[in-house]
Coordinates of C-alpha atoms in Angstrom, one line a residue:
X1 CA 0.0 0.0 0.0
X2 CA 1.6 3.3 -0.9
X3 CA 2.3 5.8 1.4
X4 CA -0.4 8.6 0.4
X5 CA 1.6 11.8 2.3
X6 CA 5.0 10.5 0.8
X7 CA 3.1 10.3 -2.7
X8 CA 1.6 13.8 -2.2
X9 CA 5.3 15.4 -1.1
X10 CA 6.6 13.7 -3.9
X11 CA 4.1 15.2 -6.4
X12 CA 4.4 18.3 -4.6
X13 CA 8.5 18.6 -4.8
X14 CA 9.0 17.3 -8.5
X15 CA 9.8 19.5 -11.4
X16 CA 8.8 17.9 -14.8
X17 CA 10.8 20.8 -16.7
X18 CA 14.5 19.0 -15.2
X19 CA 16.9 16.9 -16.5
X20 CA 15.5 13.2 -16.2
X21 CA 17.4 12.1 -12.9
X22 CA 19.1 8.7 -13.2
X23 CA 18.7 8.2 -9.3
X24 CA 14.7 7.9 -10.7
X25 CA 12.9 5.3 -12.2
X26 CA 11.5 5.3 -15.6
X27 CA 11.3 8.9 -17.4
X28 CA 13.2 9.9 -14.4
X29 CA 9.7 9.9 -12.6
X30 CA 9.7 10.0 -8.7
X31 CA 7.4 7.0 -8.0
X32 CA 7.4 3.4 -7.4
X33 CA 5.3 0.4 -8.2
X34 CA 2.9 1.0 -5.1
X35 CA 3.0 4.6 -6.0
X36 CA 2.3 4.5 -9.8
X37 CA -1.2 3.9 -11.1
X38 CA 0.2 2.7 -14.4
X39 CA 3.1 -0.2 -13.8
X40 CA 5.3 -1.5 -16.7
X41 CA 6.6 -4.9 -16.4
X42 CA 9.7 -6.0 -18.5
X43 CA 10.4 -9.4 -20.1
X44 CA 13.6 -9.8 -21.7
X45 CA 12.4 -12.7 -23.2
X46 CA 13.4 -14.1 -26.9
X47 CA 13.7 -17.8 -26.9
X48 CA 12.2 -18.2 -30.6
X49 CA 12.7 -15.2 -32.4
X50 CA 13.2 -17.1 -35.8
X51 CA 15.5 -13.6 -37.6
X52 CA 17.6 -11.1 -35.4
X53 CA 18.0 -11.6 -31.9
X54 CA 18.6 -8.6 -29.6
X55 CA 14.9 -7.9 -28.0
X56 CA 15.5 -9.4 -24.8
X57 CA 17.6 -6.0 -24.0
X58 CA 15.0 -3.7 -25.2
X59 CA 13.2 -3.1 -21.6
X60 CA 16.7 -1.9 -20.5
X61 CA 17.6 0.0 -23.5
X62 CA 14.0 1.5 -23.3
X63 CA 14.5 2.6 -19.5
X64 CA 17.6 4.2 -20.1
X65 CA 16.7 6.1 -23.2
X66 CA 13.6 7.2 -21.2
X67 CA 15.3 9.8 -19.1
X68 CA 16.0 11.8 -22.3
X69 CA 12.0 12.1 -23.1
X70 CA 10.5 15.3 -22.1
X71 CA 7.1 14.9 -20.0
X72 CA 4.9 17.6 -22.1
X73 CA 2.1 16.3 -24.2
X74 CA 0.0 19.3 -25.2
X75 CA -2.9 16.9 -25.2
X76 CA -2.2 15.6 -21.7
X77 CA -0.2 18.0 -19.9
X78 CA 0.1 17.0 -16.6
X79 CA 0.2 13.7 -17.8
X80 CA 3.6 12.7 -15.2
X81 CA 1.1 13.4 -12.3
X82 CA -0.5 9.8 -12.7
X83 CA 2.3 8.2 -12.0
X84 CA 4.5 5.6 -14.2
X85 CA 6.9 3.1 -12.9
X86 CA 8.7 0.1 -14.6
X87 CA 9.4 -3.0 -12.2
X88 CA 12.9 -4.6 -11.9
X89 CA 13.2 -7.4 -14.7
X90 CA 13.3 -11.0 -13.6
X91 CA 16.6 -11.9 -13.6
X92 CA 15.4 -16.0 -14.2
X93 CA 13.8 -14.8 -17.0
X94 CA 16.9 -13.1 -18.9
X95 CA 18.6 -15.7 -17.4
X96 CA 16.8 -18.8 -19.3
X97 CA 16.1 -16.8 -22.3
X98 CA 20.0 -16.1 -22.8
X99 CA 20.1 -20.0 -22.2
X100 CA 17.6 -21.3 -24.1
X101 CA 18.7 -18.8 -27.4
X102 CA 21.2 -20.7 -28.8
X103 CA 19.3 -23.9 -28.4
X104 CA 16.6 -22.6 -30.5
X105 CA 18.6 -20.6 -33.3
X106 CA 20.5 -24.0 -33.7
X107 CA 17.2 -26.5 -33.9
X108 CA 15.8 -23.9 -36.5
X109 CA 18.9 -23.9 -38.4
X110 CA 18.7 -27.6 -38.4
X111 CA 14.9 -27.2 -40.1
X112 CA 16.1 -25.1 -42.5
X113 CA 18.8 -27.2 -43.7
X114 CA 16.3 -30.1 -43.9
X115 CA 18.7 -32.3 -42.4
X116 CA 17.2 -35.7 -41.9
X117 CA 16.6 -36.1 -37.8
X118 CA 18.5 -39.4 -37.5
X119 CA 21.3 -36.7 -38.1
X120 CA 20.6 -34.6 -35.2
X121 CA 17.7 -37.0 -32.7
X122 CA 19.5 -34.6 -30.0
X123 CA 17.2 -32.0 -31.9
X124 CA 14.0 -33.9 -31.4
X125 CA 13.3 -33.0 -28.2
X126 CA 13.9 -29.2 -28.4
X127 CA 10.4 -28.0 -29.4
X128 CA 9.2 -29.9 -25.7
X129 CA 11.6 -28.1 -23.9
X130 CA 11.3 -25.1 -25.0
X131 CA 7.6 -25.7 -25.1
X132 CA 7.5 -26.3 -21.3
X133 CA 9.6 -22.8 -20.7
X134 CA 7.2 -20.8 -22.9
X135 CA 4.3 -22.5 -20.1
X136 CA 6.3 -21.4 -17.7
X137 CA 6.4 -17.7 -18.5
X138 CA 2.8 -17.7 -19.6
X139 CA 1.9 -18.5 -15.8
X140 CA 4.2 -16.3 -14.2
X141 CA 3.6 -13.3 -16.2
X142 CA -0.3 -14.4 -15.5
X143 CA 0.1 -14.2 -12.0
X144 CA 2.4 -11.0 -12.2
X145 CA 0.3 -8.9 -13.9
X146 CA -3.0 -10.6 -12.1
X147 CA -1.7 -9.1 -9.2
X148 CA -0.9 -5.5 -10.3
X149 CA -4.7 -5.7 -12.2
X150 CA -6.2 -6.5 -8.7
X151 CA -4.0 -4.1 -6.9
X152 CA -5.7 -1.8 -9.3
X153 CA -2.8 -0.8 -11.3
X154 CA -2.8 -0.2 -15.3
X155 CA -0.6 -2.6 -16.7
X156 CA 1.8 -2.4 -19.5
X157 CA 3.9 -5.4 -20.7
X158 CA 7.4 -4.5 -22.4
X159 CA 9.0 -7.0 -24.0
X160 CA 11.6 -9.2 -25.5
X161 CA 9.7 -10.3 -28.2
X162 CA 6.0 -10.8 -29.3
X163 CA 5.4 -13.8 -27.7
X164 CA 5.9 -12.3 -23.8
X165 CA 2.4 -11.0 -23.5
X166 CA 0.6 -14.1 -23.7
X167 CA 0.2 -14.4 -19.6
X168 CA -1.1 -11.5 -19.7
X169 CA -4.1 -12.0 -22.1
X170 CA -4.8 -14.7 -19.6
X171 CA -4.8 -12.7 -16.8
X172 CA -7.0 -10.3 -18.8
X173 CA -9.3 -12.8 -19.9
X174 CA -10.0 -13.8 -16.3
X175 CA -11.3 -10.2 -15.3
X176 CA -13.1 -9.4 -18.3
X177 CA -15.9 -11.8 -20.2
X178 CA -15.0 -10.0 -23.4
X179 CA -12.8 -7.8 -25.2
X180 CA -10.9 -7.2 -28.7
X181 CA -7.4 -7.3 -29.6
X182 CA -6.1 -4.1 -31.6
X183 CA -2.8 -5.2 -33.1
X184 CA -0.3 -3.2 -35.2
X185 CA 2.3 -4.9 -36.8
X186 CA 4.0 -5.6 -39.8
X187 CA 3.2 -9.6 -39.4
X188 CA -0.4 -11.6 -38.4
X189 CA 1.2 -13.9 -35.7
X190 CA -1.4 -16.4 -36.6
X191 CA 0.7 -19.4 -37.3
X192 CA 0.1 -22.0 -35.1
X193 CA 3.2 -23.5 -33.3
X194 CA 5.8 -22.0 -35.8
X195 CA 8.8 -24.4 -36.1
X196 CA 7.4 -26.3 -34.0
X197 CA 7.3 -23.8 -31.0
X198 CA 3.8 -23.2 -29.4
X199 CA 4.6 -19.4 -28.0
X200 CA 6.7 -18.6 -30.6
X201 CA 6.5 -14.7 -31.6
X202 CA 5.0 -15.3 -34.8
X203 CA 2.3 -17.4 -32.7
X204 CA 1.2 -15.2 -30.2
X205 CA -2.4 -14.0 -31.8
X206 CA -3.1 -17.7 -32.9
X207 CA -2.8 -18.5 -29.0
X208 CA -4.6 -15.4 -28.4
X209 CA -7.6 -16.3 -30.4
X210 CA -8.5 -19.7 -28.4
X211 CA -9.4 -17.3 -25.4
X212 CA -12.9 -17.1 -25.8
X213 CA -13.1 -14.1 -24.3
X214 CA -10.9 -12.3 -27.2
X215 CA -13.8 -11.3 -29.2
X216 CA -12.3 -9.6 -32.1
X217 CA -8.9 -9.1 -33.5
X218 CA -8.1 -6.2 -35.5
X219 CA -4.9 -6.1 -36.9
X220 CA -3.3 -2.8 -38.7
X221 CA -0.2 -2.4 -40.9
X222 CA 0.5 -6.0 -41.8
X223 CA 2.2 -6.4 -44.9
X224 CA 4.1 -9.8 -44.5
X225 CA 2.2 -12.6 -44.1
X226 CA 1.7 -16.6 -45.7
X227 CA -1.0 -18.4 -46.6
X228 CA -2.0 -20.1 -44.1
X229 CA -2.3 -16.9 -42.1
X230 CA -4.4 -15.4 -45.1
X231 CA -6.8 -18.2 -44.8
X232 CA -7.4 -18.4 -41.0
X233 CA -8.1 -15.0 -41.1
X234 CA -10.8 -14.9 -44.0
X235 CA -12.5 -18.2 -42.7
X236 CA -12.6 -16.5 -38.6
X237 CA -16.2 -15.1 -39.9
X238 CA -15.2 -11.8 -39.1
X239 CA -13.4 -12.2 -35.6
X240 CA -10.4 -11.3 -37.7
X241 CA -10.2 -8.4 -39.6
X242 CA -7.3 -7.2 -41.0
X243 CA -5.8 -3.7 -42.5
X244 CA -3.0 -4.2 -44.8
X245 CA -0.8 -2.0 -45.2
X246 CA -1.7 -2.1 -49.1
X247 CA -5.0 -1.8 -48.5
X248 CA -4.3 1.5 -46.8
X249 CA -1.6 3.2 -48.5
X250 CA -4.0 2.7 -51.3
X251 CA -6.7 3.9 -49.9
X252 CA -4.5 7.1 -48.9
X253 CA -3.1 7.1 -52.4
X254 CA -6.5 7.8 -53.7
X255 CA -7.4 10.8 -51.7
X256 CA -8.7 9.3 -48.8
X257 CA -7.2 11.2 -44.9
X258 CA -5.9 8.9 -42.4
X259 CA -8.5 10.2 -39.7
X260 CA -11.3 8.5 -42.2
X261 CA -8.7 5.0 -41.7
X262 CA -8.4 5.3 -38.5
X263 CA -12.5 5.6 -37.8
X264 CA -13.1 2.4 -40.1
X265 CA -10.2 0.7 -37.6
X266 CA -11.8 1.8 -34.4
X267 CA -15.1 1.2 -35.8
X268 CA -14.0 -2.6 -35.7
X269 CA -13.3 -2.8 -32.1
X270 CA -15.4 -3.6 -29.0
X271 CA -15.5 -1.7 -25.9
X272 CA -12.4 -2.9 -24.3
X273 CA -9.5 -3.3 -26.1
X274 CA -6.1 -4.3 -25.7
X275 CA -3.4 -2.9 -27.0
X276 CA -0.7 -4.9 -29.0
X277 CA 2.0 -3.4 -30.1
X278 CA 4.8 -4.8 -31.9
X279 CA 7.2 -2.1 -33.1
X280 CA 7.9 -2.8 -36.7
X281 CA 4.3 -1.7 -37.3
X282 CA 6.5 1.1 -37.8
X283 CA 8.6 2.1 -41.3
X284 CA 11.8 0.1 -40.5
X285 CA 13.5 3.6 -40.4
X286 CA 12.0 4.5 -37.0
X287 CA 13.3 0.8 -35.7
X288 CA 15.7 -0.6 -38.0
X289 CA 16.8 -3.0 -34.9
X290 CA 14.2 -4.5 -34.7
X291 CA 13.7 -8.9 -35.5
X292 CA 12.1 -8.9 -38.8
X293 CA 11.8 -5.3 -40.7
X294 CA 9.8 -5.0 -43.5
X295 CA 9.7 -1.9 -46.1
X296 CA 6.6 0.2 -45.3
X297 CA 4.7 0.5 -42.4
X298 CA 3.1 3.4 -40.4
X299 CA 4.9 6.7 -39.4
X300 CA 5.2 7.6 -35.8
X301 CA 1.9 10.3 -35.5
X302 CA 0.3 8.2 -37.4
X303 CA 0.5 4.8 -34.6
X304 CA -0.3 8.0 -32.3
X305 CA -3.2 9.1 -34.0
X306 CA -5.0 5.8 -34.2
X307 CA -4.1 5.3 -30.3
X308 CA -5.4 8.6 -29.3
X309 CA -8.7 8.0 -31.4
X310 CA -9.4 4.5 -29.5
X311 CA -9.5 6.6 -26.0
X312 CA -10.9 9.4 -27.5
X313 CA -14.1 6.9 -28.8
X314 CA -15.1 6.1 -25.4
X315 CA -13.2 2.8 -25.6
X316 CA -11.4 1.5 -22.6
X317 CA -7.9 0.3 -23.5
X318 CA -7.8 -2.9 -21.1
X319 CA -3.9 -3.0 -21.4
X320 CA -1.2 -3.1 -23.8
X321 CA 2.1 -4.1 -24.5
X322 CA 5.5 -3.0 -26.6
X323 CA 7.6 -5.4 -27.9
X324 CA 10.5 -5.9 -30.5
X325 CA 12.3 -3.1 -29.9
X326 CA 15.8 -3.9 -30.0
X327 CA 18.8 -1.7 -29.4
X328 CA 20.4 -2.3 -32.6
X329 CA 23.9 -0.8 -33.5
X330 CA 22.6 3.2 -32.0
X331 CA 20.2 4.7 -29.2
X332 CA 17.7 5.2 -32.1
X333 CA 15.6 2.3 -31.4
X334 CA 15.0 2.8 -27.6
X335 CA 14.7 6.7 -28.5
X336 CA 11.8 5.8 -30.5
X337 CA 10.6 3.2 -28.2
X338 CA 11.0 4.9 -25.2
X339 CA 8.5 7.8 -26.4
X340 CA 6.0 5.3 -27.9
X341 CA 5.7 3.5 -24.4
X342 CA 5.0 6.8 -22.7
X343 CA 2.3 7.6 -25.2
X344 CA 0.8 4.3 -24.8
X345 CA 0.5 4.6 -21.3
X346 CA -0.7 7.7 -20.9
X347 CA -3.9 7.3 -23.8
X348 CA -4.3 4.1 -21.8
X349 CA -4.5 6.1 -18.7
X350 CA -7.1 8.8 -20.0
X351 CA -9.2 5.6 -21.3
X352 CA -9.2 4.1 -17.7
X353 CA -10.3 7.4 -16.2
X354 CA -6.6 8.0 -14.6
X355 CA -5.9 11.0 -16.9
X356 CA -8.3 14.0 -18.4
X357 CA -7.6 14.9 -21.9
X358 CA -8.0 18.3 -23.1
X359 CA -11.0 18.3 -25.8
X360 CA -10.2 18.2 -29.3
X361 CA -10.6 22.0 -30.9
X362 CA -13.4 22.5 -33.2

């Protein structure tokens, strides 16, 4: 339980206008878990990431980059007043991902040479074991972030790579009988068990979907995706709808604004929604670090725009989560990231009820 006076004196003795401290926690913000109303909780997880490694270090990169972002948002002004705070990372967890890594990169390497397995029957067992870790994290993260939701906390996950929220959703799904999935990302994620791993990153909306609570799925920017995926997604009757990033570059191309997008995307979504976000939705210039790039992609204000417009509809965003950001060979990645995640969690915020938003101008 926090400490209301200590809160109040911290509130009253902070200047948003400084240099971000490093003696502070994230943004260089004065408050702790108990403290915060919104709580960030990093997994610097990447077991099966099947390109580039290096998301497992984003959280850290992220927090560190975060004492360079200023705290003004002319939208939300006073926005550092609700308090954000991102918990120490589970050392286990970075632990056994760093572990588990090379295990994986070498049994998909193995598929992809199509080696026979009578070559490599040490290989055969890999997909269990790394099967039984991914079960693992789902309950603990489920029982993390349980807690913070029933402490009453806002709750963002940052991972590591797409596959870390999964727990979460769980948790979710226990506390609310229905909601949607927002998604923006370059990929679907709806393969199931990709090489042969059941929470693999390019899984994690396929193992999102058999919560029946997850009502709808709307995903945003894709623009590299099989099959398969194409498929599952025209034969969900409707629980998946998806915005290409053809589709709307086209429709942009032919005169259409991206506030008329952005109200046929929120027009797909339920009342609570939960926020996905996996950060080469972006153009691969704002993240070029990132596991799996593609060419196109949505600019930064325009990712912003779309979030704002959810919590301006009256929606509630449920939670949401970052992921994929990796630090790549300069700061530029956690820059970007870093700024995303505070927008996130403050539109997230507003849609709880935990922030005002000044009205739009008419």
């Amino acid at each position: 339980m926090a400490d209301s006076s200590a809160l109040e004196r911290k509130l009253a003795s902070f200047d948003p206008n400084a240099l971000g401290d490093t003696a502070g926690g994230l943004y260089g913000l004065p408050f702790t878990s108990e403290e915060a109303q919104v709580v960030v909780v990093p997994v610097p997880w990447e077991v099966t990431v099947s390109y580039r490694a290096g998301t497992a270090a984003g959280p850290e990169a992220i927090r560190q980059a975060s004492l360079q972002v200023d705290l003004y948002d002319p939208d939300l002004p006073e926005a550092w007043r609700m308090g954000l705070a991102m918990e120490e990372p589970d050392e286990k967890i970075a632990a056994e991902s760093h572990s588990l890594r090379p295990l994986a990169e070498e049994y998909i390497g193995w598929l992809e040479d199509g080696e026979p397995e009578e070559t490599h029957a040490s290989f055969v067992d890999v997909p269990t074991r790394i099967n039984q870790r991914g079960q693992a994290l789902l309950e603990w993260l489920k029982k993390k972030t349980g807690a913070l939701l029933d402490a009453g906390k806002g709750v963002v996950v940052l991972g590591g790579d797409h596959s870390t929220p999964l727990g979460y959703l769980h948790a979710l799904a226990e506390r609310h009988e229905e909601f949607g999935i927002l998604q923006i990302d370059a990929h679907c994620d709806l393969r199931p068990a990709y090489e042969g791993f059941e929470f693999s990153h390019a899984s994690i909306m396929y193992n999102a979907l058999k919560l029946p609570q997850v009502k709808k799925l709307v995903q945003v920017g894709i623009r590299d995706y099989c099959q398969q995926e194409a498929e599952y997604a025209a034969q969900s009757n409707g629980r998946v709808t998806m915005f290409t990033d053809r589709f709307l570059q086209s429709e942009m191309l032919g005169g259409k604004s991206w506030k008329k997008e952005c109200k046929k995307i929120v027009a797909q979504l339920p009342q609570k929604v939960y926020l996905s976000f996996d950060i080469d939705g972006l153009d691969p210039k704002l993240c070029p670090g990132t596991g799996t790039p593609v060419p196109g992609g949505l600019e930064f204000e325009q990712a912003l725009y779309l979030i704002r417009m959810v919590a301006r509809s009256g929606r509630t965003i449920i939670g949401c989560d970052l992921n994929e950001v990796a630090p790549g060979d300069t700061e530029w990645n956690a820059i970007v990231g870093a700024r995303l995640l505070f927008h996130m969690a403050n539109w997230m915020g507003v849609s709880q009820g935990r922030l005002k938003a000044r009205p739009l101008e008419k």
